CSV table of C-alpha atoms and ligand atoms in Angstrom, one decimal:
chain,number,residue,atom,x,y,z
A,1,UNK,CA,0.0,0.0,0.0
A,2,UNK,CA,1.2,3.5,-0.7
A,3,UNK,CA,0.8,6.3,1.8
A,4,UNK,CA,-2.5,7.6,0.4
A,5,UNK,CA,-5.0,8.0,3.2
A,6,UNK,CA,-8.3,6.2,3.4
A,7,UNK,CA,-11.7,7.6,2.9
A,8,UNK,CA,-14.9,5.7,3.9
A,9,UNK,CA,-18.5,6.8,3.4
A,10,UNK,CA,-21.8,5.5,2.4
A,11,UNK,CA,-25.5,6.0,1.7
A,12,UNK,CA,-28.6,4.2,2.8
A,13,UNK,CA,-30.7,2.8,0.0
A,14,UNK,CA,-33.8,4.1,1.7
A,15,UNK,CA,-35.1,6.7,-0.7
A,16,UNK,CA,-34.4,8.4,-4.0
A,17,UNK,CA,-31.1,10.3,-3.9
A,18,UNK,CA,-31.7,14.0,-4.1
A,19,UNK,CA,-29.9,17.0,-5.6
A,20,UNK,CA,-28.9,17.6,-2.0
A,21,UNK,CA,-27.1,14.3,-1.8
A,22,UNK,CA,-25.3,14.9,-5.1
A,23,UNK,CA,-24.2,18.5,-4.5
A,24,UNK,CA,-23.6,18.1,-0.8
A,25,UNK,CA,-21.9,14.7,-0.8
A,26,UNK,CA,-21.4,12.6,-3.9
A,27,UNK,CA,-19.9,15.4,-6.0
A,28,UNK,CA,-17.3,15.9,-3.3
A,29,UNK,CA,-16.6,12.1,-3.1
A,30,UNK,CA,-15.8,12.2,-6.8
A,31,UNK,CA,-13.1,14.8,-6.2
A,32,UNK,CA,-11.6,12.9,-3.3
A,33,UNK,CA,-10.8,9.9,-5.5
A,34,UNK,CA,-7.7,11.8,-6.8
A,35,UNK,CA,-6.0,12.0,-3.5
A,36,UNK,CA,-7.3,9.1,-1.4
A,37,UNK,CA,-8.2,5.5,-1.4
A,38,UNK,CA,-11.9,5.7,-1.4
A,39,UNK,CA,-14.4,3.2,-0.2
A,40,UNK,CA,-18.1,3.9,-0.7
A,41,UNK,CA,-20.8,1.5,0.4
A,42,UNK,CA,-24.5,1.0,0.1
A,43,UNK,CA,-25.7,0.8,3.7
A,44,UNK,CA,-28.5,-1.7,3.6
A,45,UNK,CA,-28.0,-3.1,7.1
A,46,UNK,CA,-28.7,0.4,8.5
A,47,UNK,CA,-31.7,0.8,6.3
A,48,UNK,CA,-33.7,-2.0,7.9
A,49,UNK,CA,-33.7,-0.2,11.3
A,50,UNK,CA,-36.8,1.4,9.9
A,51,UNK,CA,-39.4,-0.8,8.3
A,52,UNK,CA,-39.0,-1.0,4.5
A,53,UNK,CA,-40.5,-2.8,1.5
A,54,UNK,CA,-37.9,-5.4,0.6
A,55,UNK,CA,-38.2,-5.0,-3.1
A,56,UNK,CA,-37.6,-1.3,-2.7
A,57,UNK,CA,-34.4,-1.8,-0.7
A,58,UNK,CA,-33.1,-4.2,-3.3
A,59,UNK,CA,-34.0,-1.9,-6.2
A,60,UNK,CA,-32.6,1.2,-4.5
A,61,UNK,CA,-29.3,-0.5,-3.6
A,62,UNK,CA,-28.6,-0.9,-7.3
A,63,UNK,CA,-29.9,2.6,-8.0
A,64,UNK,CA,-27.5,4.1,-5.5
A,65,UNK,CA,-24.6,2.2,-7.1
A,66,UNK,CA,-25.6,3.2,-10.6
A,67,UNK,CA,-25.9,6.8,-9.5
A,68,UNK,CA,-22.5,6.7,-7.8
A,69,UNK,CA,-20.9,5.5,-11.1
A,70,UNK,CA,-22.9,8.0,-13.2
A,71,UNK,CA,-21.8,10.8,-11.0
A,72,UNK,CA,-18.2,9.9,-11.6
A,73,UNK,CA,-17.1,7.4,-9.0
A,74,UNK,CA,-14.8,5.1,-10.9
A,75,UNK,CA,-15.1,1.4,-10.0
A,76,UNK,CA,-11.5,0.9,-11.1
A,77,UNK,CA,-10.3,3.5,-8.7
A,78,UNK,CA,-12.6,3.3,-5.7
A,79,UNK,CA,-14.2,0.4,-3.9
A,80,UNK,CA,-18.0,0.3,-4.0
A,81,UNK,CA,-19.9,-2.5,-2.3
A,82,UNK,CA,-23.0,-3.5,-0.5
A,83,UNK,CA,-22.7,-3.5,3.3
A,84,UNK,CA,-24.5,-6.8,3.7
A,85,UNK,CA,-22.2,-8.5,1.3
A,86,UNK,CA,-19.4,-8.2,3.7
A,87,UNK,CA,-20.3,-10.0,7.0
A,88,UNK,CA,-17.4,-8.3,8.8
A,89,UNK,CA,-19.7,-5.3,9.4
A,90,UNK,CA,-22.2,-7.2,11.5
A,91,UNK,CA,-19.4,-9.2,13.2
A,92,UNK,CA,-17.4,-6.2,14.3
A,93,UNK,CA,-20.6,-4.4,15.3
A,94,UNK,CA,-21.4,-7.2,17.8
A,95,UNK,CA,-18.0,-6.9,19.4
A,96,UNK,CA,-18.2,-3.1,19.6
A,97,UNK,CA,-21.7,-3.4,21.1
A,98,UNK,CA,-19.9,-4.8,24.1
A,99,UNK,CA,-17.7,-1.7,24.4
A,100,UNK,CA,-20.5,0.9,24.0
A,101,UNK,CA,-22.6,2.2,26.9
A,102,UNK,CA,-26.4,2.4,26.9
A,103,UNK,CA,-26.0,6.0,28.2
A,104,UNK,CA,-23.9,7.1,25.2
A,105,UNK,CA,-26.5,5.7,22.8
A,106,UNK,CA,-29.4,7.2,24.6
A,107,UNK,CA,-27.9,10.7,24.0
A,108,UNK,CA,-27.8,10.3,20.2
A,109,UNK,CA,-30.0,12.9,18.6
A,110,UNK,CA,-30.8,10.7,15.6
A,111,UNK,CA,-32.0,7.9,17.8
A,112,UNK,CA,-34.2,10.4,19.7
A,113,UNK,CA,-35.6,11.8,16.5
A,114,UNK,CA,-36.2,8.5,14.8
A,115,UNK,CA,-37.8,6.9,17.8
A,116,UNK,CA,-40.2,9.9,18.0
A,117,UNK,CA,-41.0,9.5,14.3
A,118,UNK,CA,-41.4,5.7,14.4
A,119,UNK,CA,-42.8,5.2,17.9
A,120,UNK,CA,-44.4,1.9,16.9
A,121,UNK,CA,-41.0,0.4,16.1
A,122,UNK,CA,-38.3,1.5,18.5
A,123,UNK,CA,-36.1,-1.6,17.8
A,124,UNK,CA,-32.7,-2.5,19.2
A,125,UNK,CA,-31.1,-2.0,15.8
A,126,UNK,CA,-32.2,1.6,15.8
A,127,UNK,CA,-30.6,2.0,19.2
A,128,UNK,CA,-27.3,0.4,18.2
A,129,UNK,CA,-27.2,2.0,14.7
A,130,UNK,CA,-24.2,4.1,15.7
A,131,UNK,CA,-22.2,1.0,16.8
A,132,UNK,CA,-22.7,-0.5,13.3
A,133,UNK,CA,-21.7,2.7,11.8
A,134,UNK,CA,-18.6,2.7,13.9
A,135,UNK,CA,-17.8,-0.8,12.7
A,136,UNK,CA,-18.2,0.3,9.1
A,137,UNK,CA,-15.6,2.9,9.5
A,138,UNK,CA,-13.1,1.2,11.8
A,139,UNK,CA,-13.0,-2.0,9.8
A,140,UNK,CA,-11.2,-0.1,7.0
A,141,UNK,CA,-8.9,1.9,9.3
A,142,UNK,CA,-10.4,5.0,7.6
A,143,UNK,CA,-8.6,8.3,8.1
A,144,UNK,CA,-11.5,10.5,7.0
A,145,UNK,CA,-15.2,10.1,6.8
A,146,UNK,CA,-17.0,12.7,4.6
A,147,UNK,CA,-20.5,13.2,6.1
A,148,UNK,CA,-23.1,15.9,6.5
A,149,UNK,CA,-23.4,17.8,9.8
A,150,UNK,CA,-26.2,15.6,11.0
A,151,UNK,CA,-23.8,12.6,11.1
A,152,UNK,CA,-21.0,14.3,13.0
A,153,UNK,CA,-22.4,13.0,16.3
A,154,UNK,CA,-22.0,9.5,14.9
A,155,UNK,CA,-18.4,10.1,14.0
A,156,UNK,CA,-17.8,11.4,17.6
A,157,UNK,CA,-19.1,8.2,19.2
A,158,UNK,CA,-17.2,6.1,16.7
A,159,UNK,CA,-14.0,7.9,17.8
A,160,UNK,CA,-15.0,7.4,21.5
A,161,UNK,CA,-15.5,3.6,21.0
A,162,UNK,CA,-12.3,3.3,19.0
A,163,UNK,CA,-10.3,5.1,21.7
A,164,UNK,CA,-11.8,3.1,24.5
A,165,UNK,CA,-11.0,-0.1,22.7
A,166,UNK,CA,-7.4,1.0,21.9
A,167,UNK,CA,-6.9,2.0,25.5
A,168,UNK,CA,-7.6,-1.5,26.6
A,169,UNK,CA,-5.9,-3.5,23.8
A,170,UNK,CA,-3.3,-1.3,22.2
A,171,UNK,CA,-3.5,0.4,18.8
A,172,UNK,CA,-6.1,-1.7,17.0
A,173,UNK,CA,-8.1,1.1,15.3
A,174,UNK,CA,-7.1,4.2,13.4
A,175,UNK,CA,-9.0,7.1,15.0
A,176,UNK,CA,-11.1,8.6,12.1
A,177,UNK,CA,-12.0,12.2,11.5
A,178,UNK,CA,-15.2,13.5,10.1
A,179,UNK,CA,-14.9,15.6,6.9
A,180,UNK,CA,-17.5,18.2,6.4
A,181,UNK,CA,-18.1,18.9,2.7
A,182,UNK,CA,-15.7,21.8,1.9
A,183,UNK,CA,-18.0,23.4,-0.6
A,184,UNK,CA,-20.5,23.6,2.3
A,185,UNK,CA,-23.2,23.0,-0.3
A,186,UNK,CA,-26.0,22.4,2.2
A,187,UNK,CA,-29.1,22.2,0.1
A,188,UNK,CA,-32.4,22.9,1.8
A,189,UNK,CA,-36.0,21.9,1.2
A,190,UNK,CA,-37.6,23.8,-1.7
A,191,UNK,CA,-40.8,24.1,0.3
A,192,UNK,CA,-39.5,24.7,3.9
A,193,UNK,CA,-36.1,26.1,3.3
A,194,UNK,CA,-35.2,26.1,7.0
A,195,UNK,CA,-35.1,22.3,6.7
A,196,UNK,CA,-32.5,20.1,5.0
A,197,UNK,CA,-33.6,18.8,1.6
A,198,UNK,CA,-34.4,15.2,2.4
A,199,UNK,CA,-35.2,12.1,0.3
A,200,UNK,CA,-37.7,11.0,2.9
A,201,UNK,CA,-39.7,14.3,2.9
A,202,UNK,CA,-43.5,13.5,2.5
A,203,UNK,CA,-43.9,16.3,0.0
A,204,UNK,CA,-42.1,15.4,-3.2
A,205,UNK,CA,-42.1,19.1,-4.2
A,206,UNK,CA,-39.6,19.7,-1.3
A,207,UNK,CA,-36.8,17.9,-3.0
A,208,UNK,CA,-35.3,17.2,-6.4
A,209,UNK,CA,-34.7,13.6,-6.9
A,210,UNK,CA,-31.9,12.6,-9.2
A,211,UNK,CA,-34.5,10.3,-10.7
A,212,UNK,CA,-37.0,13.1,-11.6
A,213,UNK,CA,-37.5,13.8,-15.3
A,214,UNK,CA,-36.2,17.1,-16.5
A,215,UNK,CA,-39.7,18.7,-16.7
A,216,UNK,CA,-40.4,17.8,-13.1
A,217,UNK,CA,-37.1,19.3,-12.0
A,218,UNK,CA,-37.8,22.6,-13.7
A,219,UNK,CA,-41.3,22.7,-12.3
A,220,UNK,CA,-40.1,22.0,-8.7
A,221,UNK,CA,-37.5,24.8,-8.8
A,222,UNK,CA,-40.1,27.2,-10.3
A,223,UNK,CA,-42.5,26.5,-7.4
A,224,UNK,CA,-39.8,26.8,-4.7
A,225,UNK,CA,-40.9,28.9,-1.7
A,226,UNK,CA,-39.3,32.4,-1.7
A,227,UNK,CA,-40.4,35.6,0.0
A,228,UNK,CA,-42.4,38.7,-1.0
A,229,UNK,CA,-39.6,41.1,-0.7
A,230,UNK,CA,-38.5,40.7,-4.3
A,231,UNK,CA,-34.8,41.2,-3.7
A,232,UNK,CA,-32.2,38.7,-4.8
A,233,UNK,CA,-29.6,38.9,-2.0
A,234,UNK,CA,-27.8,36.3,0.1
A,235,UNK,CA,-28.4,36.9,3.8
A,236,UNK,CA,-27.0,34.2,5.8
A,237,UNK,CA,-29.1,33.2,8.8
A,238,UNK,CA,-32.0,35.4,7.8
A,239,UNK,CA,-35.1,33.2,8.0
A,240,UNK,CA,-37.1,35.3,5.7
A,241,UNK,CA,-34.4,34.9,3.0
A,242,UNK,CA,-34.0,31.2,3.4
A,243,UNK,CA,-35.7,30.3,0.1
A,244,UNK,CA,-33.6,32.7,-1.9
A,245,UNK,CA,-30.4,31.8,0.0
A,246,UNK,CA,-31.1,28.2,-1.0
A,247,UNK,CA,-31.6,28.9,-4.7
A,248,UNK,CA,-28.4,31.0,-4.7
A,249,UNK,CA,-26.5,28.1,-3.1
A,250,UNK,CA,-28.0,25.6,-5.6
A,251,UNK,CA,-27.1,27.9,-8.5
A,252,UNK,CA,-23.6,28.4,-7.1
A,253,UNK,CA,-23.0,24.7,-6.6
A,254,UNK,CA,-24.2,23.6,-10.1
A,255,UNK,CA,-22.4,26.4,-11.9
A,256,UNK,CA,-19.2,26.2,-9.9
A,257,UNK,CA,-19.3,30.0,-9.2
A,258,UNK,CA,-19.3,31.6,-5.8
A,259,UNK,CA,-22.6,32.6,-4.2
A,260,UNK,CA,-21.5,36.2,-4.2
A,261,UNK,CA,-20.9,36.1,-8.0
A,262,UNK,CA,-24.3,34.6,-8.6
A,263,UNK,CA,-26.0,37.1,-6.3
A,264,UNK,CA,-24.4,40.1,-7.9
A,265,UNK,CA,-25.3,38.8,-11.4
A,266,UNK,CA,-29.0,38.6,-10.4
A,267,UNK,CA,-29.2,41.6,-8.1
A,268,UNK,CA,-32.1,43.8,-9.3
A,269,UNK,CA,-33.6,41.0,-11.4
A,270,UNK,CA,-37.0,39.3,-10.7
A,271,UNK,CA,-37.5,36.0,-8.9
A,272,UNK,CA,-39.2,34.6,-12.0
A,273,UNK,CA,-36.2,35.0,-14.3
A,274,UNK,CA,-33.9,33.9,-11.6
A,275,UNK,CA,-35.8,30.7,-10.9
A,276,UNK,CA,-36.0,30.0,-14.7
A,277,UNK,CA,-32.2,30.2,-14.9
A,278,UNK,CA,-31.7,28.1,-11.8
A,279,UNK,CA,-34.1,25.5,-13.2
A,280,UNK,CA,-32.2,25.5,-16.5
A,281,UNK,CA,-28.8,25.2,-14.7
A,282,UNK,CA,-29.9,22.3,-12.5
A,283,UNK,CA,-31.4,20.5,-15.5
A,284,UNK,CA,-28.1,20.9,-17.4
A,285,UNK,CA,-26.2,19.6,-14.4
A,286,UNK,CA,-28.3,16.5,-14.0
A,287,UNK,CA,-29.0,15.7,-17.7
A,288,UNK,CA,-25.6,13.9,-18.4
A,289,UNK,CA,-25.7,12.1,-15.1
A,290,UNK,CA,-29.2,10.9,-15.8
A,291,UNK,CA,-28.2,9.7,-19.3
A,292,UNK,CA,-25.4,7.6,-17.9
A,293,UNK,CA,-27.6,6.4,-15.0
A,294,UNK,CA,-30.3,5.3,-17.4
A,295,UNK,CA,-27.7,3.3,-19.4
A,296,UNK,CA,-26.2,1.7,-16.2
A,297,UNK,CA,-29.4,0.8,-14.5
A,298,UNK,CA,-30.3,-1.4,-17.5
A,299,UNK,CA,-27.1,-3.3,-17.2
A,300,UNK,CA,-27.8,-5.2,-14.1
A,301,UNK,CA,-25.1,-7.8,-14.8
A,302,UNK,CA,-22.4,-5.1,-14.8
A,303,UNK,CA,-23.7,-3.6,-11.6
A,304,UNK,CA,-23.8,-6.9,-9.9
A,305,UNK,CA,-20.3,-7.6,-11.0
A,306,UNK,CA,-19.1,-4.3,-9.5
A,307,UNK,CA,-20.8,-5.3,-6.2
A,308,UNK,CA,-19.1,-8.6,-6.2
A,309,UNK,CA,-15.7,-7.3,-6.9
A,310,UNK,CA,-16.2,-4.5,-4.4
A,311,UNK,CA,-17.2,-6.9,-1.7
A,312,UNK,CA,-14.1,-9.0,-2.4
A,313,UNK,CA,-11.8,-6.0,-2.1
A,314,UNK,CA,-13.6,-4.6,0.9
A,315,UNK,CA,-13.5,-8.1,2.5
A,316,UNK,CA,-9.7,-8.3,2.2
A,317,UNK,CA,-9.1,-5.1,3.9
A,318,UNK,CA,-11.7,-5.6,6.7
A,319,UNK,CA,-10.6,-9.1,7.4
A,320,UNK,CA,-7.3,-7.9,8.8
A,321,UNK,CA,-9.0,-5.6,11.3
A,322,UNK,CA,-11.6,-8.2,12.3
A,323,UNK,CA,-8.9,-10.9,12.9
A,324,UNK,CA,-6.9,-8.5,15.0
A,325,UNK,CA,-10.0,-7.6,17.1
A,326,UNK,CA,-11.0,-11.3,17.6
A,327,UNK,CA,-7.5,-12.1,18.8
A,328,UNK,CA,-7.4,-9.1,21.2
A,329,UNK,CA,-10.7,-10.0,22.9
A,330,UNK,CA,-9.7,-13.6,23.3
A,331,UNK,CA,-11.5,-15.5,20.6
A,332,UNK,CA,-9.8,-18.6,19.4
A,333,UNK,CA,-8.5,-17.8,15.9
B,401,LIG,N1,-25.7,7.0,8.8
B,401,LIG,C1,-25.3,7.5,7.5
B,401,LIG,C2,-26.4,8.3,6.9
B,401,LIG,O1,-27.6,8.0,7.2
B,401,LIG,C3,-25.0,6.3,6.5
B,401,LIG,C4,-23.8,5.5,7.0
B,401,LIG,C5,-23.8,4.3,7.6
B,401,LIG,C6,-22.5,6.0,7.0
B,401,LIG,N2,-22.6,3.9,7.9
B,401,LIG,C7,-21.7,4.9,7.5
B,401,LIG,C8,-21.8,7.1,6.6
B,401,LIG,C9,-20.3,5.0,7.7
B,401,LIG,C10,-20.4,7.2,6.7
B,401,LIG,C11,-19.7,6.2,7.2
B,401,LIG,O2,-26.2,9.2,6.2
């Protein structure tokens, strides 16, 4: 191995990936391939912590993979695999469960939110979700984990668990660091722009799915919530301006220009014209990705082959860590 550092991240196949996932995460992951060894997984084990339709999980797992590749993640360069194809994740998660405290898990905000939203199904998997996530990361001795702000608490607990384990058994795990997207492209809901754009939003007008057709995308942008002031200006933190701020960040992210440059180009112009241009720019950004995606999703044999090779490569790396852990805790290996 060379001295390139290791990046690990992943996505749950639990909904259609959105423009927010692309601009806020995947686009960044593509860049990272140049300087790091990258491993990107489809996190199906995490997905079943909330009740799902099995056929949907299966379909979406391949959709996420096709989208990764269509966005520019190169299967010859990076490892892409399905979490459940590598049993080491579940195995290490069990061990780490025994080094994680109930109290720590009880404090996790995602657990509190999800158990409020799914009060009929507060299962043990939902509770230990962060432990499985820690196993995902630690198995590959990852240096950096690119995630959104909402996942930072999970990175913190992962570090705590790893440090606790290392303190008892010596240097077993690399202590990973979270990597917040440097472009800071946090894309908000088009309907409630104080909320993050989410693939699980009940209102489909709130998000742009990477699977939407071009007309739908344009329509959703044109019906995005703005304000009645009629001024195109970026005002960070100003609630009344949240809709316009969001459209400015989207325009900036898809065009590769700074928010300031976009804002000054449109200052004095009307919302209608601005939205039409944002819609056009987003459509042009997604069009080639969609074309490639449509081609890939029809080539299931190719996608399955990537999964298989990915799981093999991932398995080789994770096996070393798991063996070491098993030895340290006293299992007969
Ligand atoms: N919890 C992450 C999310 O919902 C997905 C995830 C699972 C993940 N395991 C991970 C992300 C390991 C980074 C590293 O977005």
